[in-house]
PDB file of C-alpha atoms in Angstrom:
ATOM      1  CA  UNK A   1     -28.920 204.846 187.955  1.00 51.00           C
ATOM      2  CA  UNK A   2     -31.915 205.833 185.944  1.00 54.00           C
ATOM      3  CA  UNK A   3     -34.524 208.249 187.795  1.00 58.00           C
ATOM      4  CA  UNK A   4     -37.399 205.805 187.338  1.00 65.00           C
ATOM      5  CA  UNK A   5     -35.328 202.999 189.104  1.00 65.00           C
ATOM      6  CA  UNK A   6     -34.497 205.141 192.031  1.00 66.00           C
ATOM      7  CA  UNK A   7     -38.149 206.190 192.430  1.00 65.00           C
ATOM      8  CA  UNK A   8     -38.753 202.783 192.650  1.00 65.00           C
ATOM      9  CA  UNK A   9     -36.445 201.832 195.245  1.00 68.00           C
ATOM     10  CA  UNK A  10     -37.605 204.768 197.602  1.00 60.00           C
ATOM     11  CA  UNK A  11     -40.979 203.440 197.531  1.00 59.00           C
ATOM     12  CA  UNK A  12     -39.732 200.275 199.256  1.00 63.00           C
ATOM     13  CA  UNK A  13     -39.489 200.258 203.155  1.00 69.00           C
ATOM     14  CA  UNK A  14     -37.080 201.660 205.128  1.00 71.00           C
ATOM     15  CA  UNK A  15     -34.489 203.672 203.930  1.00 61.00           C
ATOM     16  CA  UNK A  16     -32.295 202.753 200.570  1.00 63.00           C
ATOM     17  CA  UNK A  17     -29.288 204.397 201.590  1.00 60.00           C
ATOM     18  CA  UNK A  18     -29.823 204.074 205.042  1.00 55.00           C
ATOM     19  CA  UNK A  19     -30.175 206.579 207.818  1.00 60.00           C
ATOM     20  CA  UNK A  20     -26.480 207.318 209.172  1.00 83.00           C
ATOM     21  CA  UNK A  21     -24.979 210.281 207.853  1.00 95.00           C
ATOM     22  CA  UNK A  22     -22.522 210.379 205.631  1.00 93.00           C
ATOM     23  CA  UNK A  23     -19.419 211.437 207.081  1.00 94.00           C
ATOM     24  CA  UNK A  24     -19.034 214.603 204.815  1.00 98.00           C
ATOM     25  CA  UNK A  25     -21.970 215.479 206.141  1.00 98.00           C
ATOM     26  CA  UNK A  26     -19.639 215.783 209.566  1.00 97.00           C
ATOM     27  CA  UNK A  27     -16.713 217.433 207.781  1.00 98.00           C
ATOM     28  CA  UNK A  28     -19.064 220.274 206.692  1.00 98.00           C
ATOM     29  CA  UNK A  29     -20.474 221.137 210.258  1.00 97.00           C
ATOM     30  CA  UNK A  30     -17.001 221.185 211.838  1.00 96.00           C
ATOM     31  CA  UNK A  31     -15.661 223.401 209.331  1.00 97.00           C
ATOM     32  CA  UNK A  32     -18.949 225.995 209.319  1.00 94.00           C
ATOM     33  CA  UNK A  33     -17.584 228.564 211.695  1.00 84.00           C
ATOM     34  CA  UNK A  34     -21.554 228.693 213.151  1.00 86.00           C
ATOM     35  CA  UNK A  35     -24.720 226.551 212.031  1.00 86.00           C
ATOM     36  CA  UNK A  36     -27.917 228.595 213.937  1.00 85.00           C
ATOM     37  CA  UNK A  37     -29.576 230.825 211.043  1.00 90.00           C
ATOM     38  CA  UNK A  38     -27.085 229.365 208.049  1.00 97.00           C
ATOM     39  CA  UNK A  39     -28.916 227.955 205.320  1.00 98.00           C
ATOM     40  CA  UNK A  40     -27.337 224.604 203.010  1.00 99.00           C
ATOM     41  CA  UNK A  41     -28.474 223.062 199.587  1.00 99.00           C
ATOM     42  CA  UNK A  42     -28.236 219.493 199.860  1.00 98.00           C
ATOM     43  CA  UNK A  43     -28.012 218.435 195.985  1.00 98.00           C
ATOM     44  CA  UNK A  44     -29.614 215.042 195.738  1.00 94.00           C
ATOM     45  CA  UNK A  45     -30.650 214.778 199.305  1.00 93.00           C
ATOM     46  CA  UNK A  46     -32.531 211.133 198.444  1.00 90.00           C
ATOM     47  CA  UNK A  47     -34.488 210.221 201.323  1.00 89.00           C
ATOM     48  CA  UNK A  48     -32.949 212.904 203.546  1.00 93.00           C
ATOM     49  CA  UNK A  49     -30.318 210.866 205.762  1.00 95.00           C
ATOM     50  CA  UNK A  50     -28.008 214.246 205.600  1.00 97.00           C
ATOM     51  CA  UNK A  51     -30.612 216.687 205.033  1.00 98.00           C
ATOM     52  CA  UNK A  52     -32.309 215.800 208.124  1.00 97.00           C
ATOM     53  CA  UNK A  53     -29.074 215.611 210.004  1.00 98.00           C
ATOM     54  CA  UNK A  54     -28.329 219.038 208.884  1.00 98.00           C
ATOM     55  CA  UNK A  55     -31.458 220.448 210.245  1.00 98.00           C
ATOM     56  CA  UNK A  56     -31.474 218.637 213.525  1.00 97.00           C
ATOM     57  CA  UNK A  57     -27.957 220.614 214.277  1.00 96.00           C
ATOM     58  CA  UNK A  58     -29.627 223.849 213.600  1.00 96.00           C
ATOM     59  CA  UNK A  59     -28.889 224.511 209.820  1.00 97.00           C
ATOM     60  CA  UNK A  60     -31.917 225.754 207.502  1.00 98.00           C
ATOM     61  CA  UNK A  61     -31.987 222.834 205.082  1.00 98.00           C
ATOM     62  CA  UNK A  62     -32.951 223.132 201.292  1.00 98.00           C
ATOM     63  CA  UNK A  63     -33.500 219.621 200.198  1.00 98.00           C
ATOM     64  CA  UNK A  64     -32.809 219.088 196.416  1.00 98.00           C
ATOM     65  CA  UNK A  65     -34.023 216.169 194.210  1.00 94.00           C
ATOM     66  CA  UNK A  66     -35.214 214.678 191.250  1.00 91.00           C
ATOM     67  CA  UNK A  67     -37.519 211.798 192.950  1.00 90.00           C
ATOM     68  CA  UNK A  68     -40.348 213.604 194.631  1.00 90.00           C
ATOM     69  CA  UNK A  69     -41.130 209.873 196.535  1.00 91.00           C
ATOM     70  CA  UNK A  70     -37.405 210.434 198.080  1.00 91.00           C
ATOM     71  CA  UNK A  71     -38.446 214.009 198.901  1.00 94.00           C
ATOM     72  CA  UNK A  72     -41.715 213.036 200.473  1.00 92.00           C
ATOM     73  CA  UNK A  73     -39.728 210.332 202.656  1.00 92.00           C
ATOM     74  CA  UNK A  74     -37.203 212.944 203.725  1.00 95.00           C
ATOM     75  CA  UNK A  75     -39.958 215.162 204.852  1.00 95.00           C
ATOM     76  CA  UNK A  76     -41.669 212.957 206.539  1.00 93.00           C
ATOM     77  CA  UNK A  77     -38.668 212.071 208.427  1.00 94.00           C
ATOM     78  CA  UNK A  78     -37.671 215.885 209.328  1.00 97.00           C
ATOM     79  CA  UNK A  79     -41.210 216.050 210.783  1.00 97.00           C
ATOM     80  CA  UNK A  80     -40.632 212.961 213.119  1.00 96.00           C
ATOM     81  CA  UNK A  81     -37.225 214.399 214.227  1.00 97.00           C
ATOM     82  CA  UNK A  82     -39.257 217.858 215.142  1.00 98.00           C
ATOM     83  CA  UNK A  83     -37.049 219.737 212.373  1.00 98.00           C
ATOM     84  CA  UNK A  84     -38.343 220.926 208.824  1.00 96.00           C
ATOM     85  CA  UNK A  85     -36.962 220.807 205.452  1.00 97.00           C
ATOM     86  CA  UNK A  86     -37.928 223.092 202.413  1.00 98.00           C
ATOM     87  CA  UNK A  87     -38.298 220.672 199.628  1.00 97.00           C
ATOM     88  CA  UNK A  88     -37.517 221.324 195.921  1.00 97.00           C
ATOM     89  CA  UNK A  89     -38.161 218.877 193.384  1.00 95.00           C
ATOM     90  CA  UNK A  90     -35.828 219.701 190.412  1.00 96.00           C
ATOM     91  CA  UNK A  91     -33.364 218.107 187.861  1.00 96.00           C
ATOM     92  CA  UNK A  92     -29.771 219.236 188.516  1.00 96.00           C
ATOM     93  CA  UNK A  93     -28.917 220.011 184.959  1.00 96.00           C
ATOM     94  CA  UNK A  94     -31.245 222.748 184.986  1.00 97.00           C
ATOM     95  CA  UNK A  95     -31.831 223.538 188.710  1.00 98.00           C
ATOM     96  CA  UNK A  96     -30.736 227.232 190.211  1.00 98.00           C
ATOM     97  CA  UNK A  97     -31.032 228.703 193.334  1.00 98.00           C
ATOM     98  CA  UNK A  98     -32.670 231.714 193.749  1.00 96.00           C
ATOM     99  CA  UNK A  99     -31.368 232.990 197.023  1.00 97.00           C
ATOM    100  CA  UNK A 100     -28.158 233.162 198.569  1.00 98.00           C
ATOM    101  CA  UNK A 101     -27.065 230.177 200.779  1.00 98.00           C
ATOM    102  CA  UNK A 102     -23.753 229.645 203.255  1.00 98.00           C
ATOM    103  CA  UNK A 103     -23.093 225.713 202.290  1.00 98.00           C
ATOM    104  CA  UNK A 104     -23.439 223.224 198.666  1.00 99.00           C
ATOM    105  CA  UNK A 105     -23.375 219.874 199.784  1.00 98.00           C
ATOM    106  CA  UNK A 106     -23.966 216.798 197.380  1.00 98.00           C
ATOM    107  CA  UNK A 107     -22.765 213.230 197.596  1.00 96.00           C
ATOM    108  CA  UNK A 108     -22.374 210.782 194.727  1.00 90.00           C
ATOM    109  CA  UNK A 109     -24.942 212.688 192.635  1.00 94.00           C
ATOM    110  CA  UNK A 110     -22.840 215.408 190.358  1.00 98.00           C
ATOM    111  CA  UNK A 111     -21.618 213.136 188.035  1.00 96.00           C
ATOM    112  CA  UNK A 112     -25.290 213.429 186.419  1.00 95.00           C
ATOM    113  CA  UNK A 113     -23.690 216.416 185.187  1.00 98.00           C
ATOM    114  CA  UNK A 114     -22.499 216.430 181.916  1.00 98.00           C
ATOM    115  CA  UNK A 115     -18.769 217.868 181.232  1.00 98.00           C
ATOM    116  CA  UNK A 116     -20.014 220.455 179.167  1.00 98.00           C
ATOM    117  CA  UNK A 117     -22.164 222.227 181.486  1.00 98.00           C
ATOM    118  CA  UNK A 118     -19.907 221.639 184.619  1.00 99.00           C
ATOM    119  CA  UNK A 119     -18.311 225.355 184.307  1.00 98.00           C
ATOM    120  CA  UNK A 120     -21.736 227.189 184.573  1.00 98.00           C
ATOM    121  CA  UNK A 121     -22.721 224.994 186.984  1.00 99.00           C
ATOM    122  CA  UNK A 122     -20.211 225.257 189.334  1.00 99.00           C
ATOM    123  CA  UNK A 123     -19.960 228.889 188.598  1.00 99.00           C
ATOM    124  CA  UNK A 124     -23.724 229.673 189.617  1.00 99.00           C
ATOM    125  CA  UNK A 125     -23.351 227.429 192.888  1.00 99.00           C
ATOM    126  CA  UNK A 126     -20.062 229.524 193.669  1.00 99.00           C
ATOM    127  CA  UNK A 127     -21.881 232.682 193.192  1.00 99.00           C
ATOM    128  CA  UNK A 128     -24.729 231.922 195.094  1.00 99.00           C
ATOM    129  CA  UNK A 129     -22.591 231.145 198.179  1.00 99.00           C
ATOM    130  CA  UNK A 130     -22.067 234.040 200.759  1.00 98.00           C
ATOM    131  CA  UNK A 131     -18.427 235.152 201.711  1.00 97.00           C
ATOM    132  CA  UNK A 132     -17.076 232.398 203.927  1.00 97.00           C
ATOM    133  CA  UNK A 133     -19.574 229.855 202.740  1.00 98.00           C
ATOM    134  CA  UNK A 134     -18.264 226.239 202.293  1.00 98.00           C
ATOM    135  CA  UNK A 135     -18.942 223.708 199.448  1.00 99.00           C
ATOM    136  CA  UNK A 136     -18.619 219.930 200.429  1.00 99.00           C
ATOM    137  CA  UNK A 137     -18.846 217.628 197.379  1.00 99.00           C
ATOM    138  CA  UNK A 138     -18.226 213.412 196.850  1.00 97.00           C
ATOM    139  CA  UNK A 139     -17.998 212.892 192.993  1.00 97.00           C
ATOM    140  CA  UNK A 140     -17.384 209.090 191.222  1.00 94.00           C
ATOM    141  CA  UNK A 141     -13.921 209.237 189.341  1.00 96.00           C
ATOM    142  CA  UNK A 142     -13.112 206.943 186.283  1.00 95.00           C
ATOM    143  CA  UNK A 143     -10.088 204.689 187.216  1.00 95.00           C
ATOM    144  CA  UNK A 144      -9.440 202.132 184.596  1.00 93.00           C
ATOM    145  CA  UNK A 145      -8.459 199.582 186.666  1.00 93.00           C
ATOM    146  CA  UNK A 146     -12.058 199.971 188.371  1.00 92.00           C
ATOM    147  CA  UNK A 147     -14.988 197.806 186.637  1.00 87.00           C
ATOM    148  CA  UNK A 148     -18.240 199.999 185.352  1.00 85.00           C
ATOM    149  CA  UNK A 149     -20.662 199.952 188.089  1.00 79.00           C
ATOM    150  CA  UNK A 150     -23.357 197.163 187.403  1.00 74.00           C
ATOM    151  CA  UNK A 151     -26.202 200.236 187.558  1.00 72.00           C
ATOM    152  CA  UNK A 152     -24.109 202.312 186.008  1.00 79.00           C
ATOM    153  CA  UNK A 153     -26.431 204.539 183.366  1.00 83.00           C
ATOM    154  CA  UNK A 154     -25.742 206.126 179.980  1.00 85.00           C
ATOM    155  CA  UNK A 155     -26.459 209.754 181.587  1.00 90.00           C
ATOM    156  CA  UNK A 156     -23.779 209.254 184.118  1.00 93.00           C
ATOM    157  CA  UNK A 157     -20.538 211.178 183.279  1.00 97.00           C
ATOM    158  CA  UNK A 158     -17.555 210.348 186.043  1.00 96.00           C
ATOM    159  CA  UNK A 159     -15.151 212.832 186.835  1.00 98.00           C
ATOM    160  CA  UNK A 160     -11.391 212.901 186.292  1.00 98.00           C
ATOM    161  CA  UNK A 161      -8.800 212.760 189.472  1.00 98.00           C
ATOM    162  CA  UNK A 162      -8.719 216.553 190.672  1.00 97.00           C
ATOM    163  CA  UNK A 163     -11.334 217.721 188.184  1.00 98.00           C
ATOM    164  CA  UNK A 164     -13.186 219.344 191.074  1.00 98.00           C
ATOM    165  CA  UNK A 165     -10.002 221.376 191.755  1.00 98.00           C
ATOM    166  CA  UNK A 166     -10.174 223.273 188.515  1.00 98.00           C
ATOM    167  CA  UNK A 167     -13.764 224.634 188.982  1.00 99.00           C
ATOM    168  CA  UNK A 168     -12.510 225.911 192.736  1.00 99.00           C
ATOM    169  CA  UNK A 169      -8.926 227.561 191.783  1.00 98.00           C
ATOM    170  CA  UNK A 170     -10.053 230.791 193.631  1.00 98.00           C
ATOM    171  CA  UNK A 171     -11.484 229.319 196.531  1.00 99.00           C
ATOM    172  CA  UNK A 172      -9.574 228.092 199.970  1.00 99.00           C
ATOM    173  CA  UNK A 173      -8.972 224.268 199.444  1.00 99.00           C
ATOM    174  CA  UNK A 174      -9.824 222.781 202.688  1.00 99.00           C
ATOM    175  CA  UNK A 175      -9.147 219.372 202.358  1.00 98.00           C
ATOM    176  CA  UNK A 176      -9.209 217.225 199.264  1.00 99.00           C
ATOM    177  CA  UNK A 177      -8.646 213.176 199.085  1.00 98.00           C
ATOM    178  CA  UNK A 178      -9.350 210.130 196.753  1.00 97.00           C
ATOM    179  CA  UNK A 179     -10.217 206.941 197.774  1.00 94.00           C
ATOM    180  CA  UNK A 180     -11.657 203.513 196.837  1.00 92.00           C
ATOM    181  CA  UNK A 181     -14.755 201.713 198.523  1.00 78.00           C
ATOM    182  CA  UNK A 182     -16.968 198.569 198.307  1.00 79.00           C
ATOM    183  CA  UNK A 183     -20.664 199.046 197.513  1.00 75.00           C
ATOM    184  CA  UNK A 184     -23.552 196.819 197.016  1.00 66.00           C
ATOM    185  CA  UNK A 185     -26.173 199.895 195.751  1.00 68.00           C
ATOM    186  CA  UNK A 186     -27.211 197.147 193.296  1.00 62.00           C
ATOM    187  CA  UNK A 187     -27.319 194.380 195.160  1.00 70.00           C
ATOM    188  CA  UNK A 188     -24.018 192.864 193.190  1.00 66.00           C
ATOM    189  CA  UNK A 189     -20.952 193.689 195.009  1.00 78.00           C
ATOM    190  CA  UNK A 190     -18.785 196.531 193.198  1.00 79.00           C
ATOM    191  CA  UNK A 191     -16.446 199.351 193.558  1.00 85.00           C
ATOM    192  CA  UNK A 192     -16.321 203.213 193.548  1.00 85.00           C
ATOM    193  CA  UNK A 193     -13.267 205.673 193.362  1.00 93.00           C
ATOM    194  CA  UNK A 194     -14.351 209.151 194.923  1.00 95.00           C
ATOM    195  CA  UNK A 195     -13.068 212.591 195.112  1.00 98.00           C
ATOM    196  CA  UNK A 196     -14.060 213.991 198.213  1.00 98.00           C
ATOM    197  CA  UNK A 197     -13.693 218.145 198.359  1.00 99.00           C
ATOM    198  CA  UNK A 198     -14.473 220.683 200.894  1.00 99.00           C
ATOM    199  CA  UNK A 199     -13.624 224.174 199.670  1.00 99.00           C
ATOM    200  CA  UNK A 200     -14.179 227.854 201.741  1.00 98.00           C
ATOM    201  CA  UNK A 201     -15.175 231.185 199.176  1.00 98.00           C
ATOM    202  CA  UNK A 202     -12.822 233.797 200.787  1.00 96.00           C
TER     203      UNK A 202
END
């Protein structure tokens, strides 16, 4: 989906992706050894459904997204919940952290990273993560038996099954799974295949 299209969707009333955290957000909190004082980066936070959940559970949250509209909604939502977010408007293709963190989290966004920059990008995420830190990612994968989504754009590059594991060969893989789910994000029913990974820096 093009950034301009996503920005228009975020301008609509309500929350396009809903307000319920993704189940991987719950898994991340269950995996971190402690929460208070820890910092998580939410890459592609959208309107904040997971970022706000993290903040409500005591984490320091850096919410990163290309959409200023989405970031404003996330920040306002956090304020209504009595918590705060540090919002960063950035393109993932060039975004670099400037401080060490305890967790990096992303749902359905990392396919915007072209394959040729993935090794260096994931290497940066790993280098900026403290020992014992967690990476929790959900990425779209290409399957010949699943049609291309109706809202697919030319700046999207789906992963191959297991590709994420190549970048984390030197970390502890806590869990890794693949599944297919039904989606209606474009108003047209379709399916996605995803790989979901939790990994720990040792």
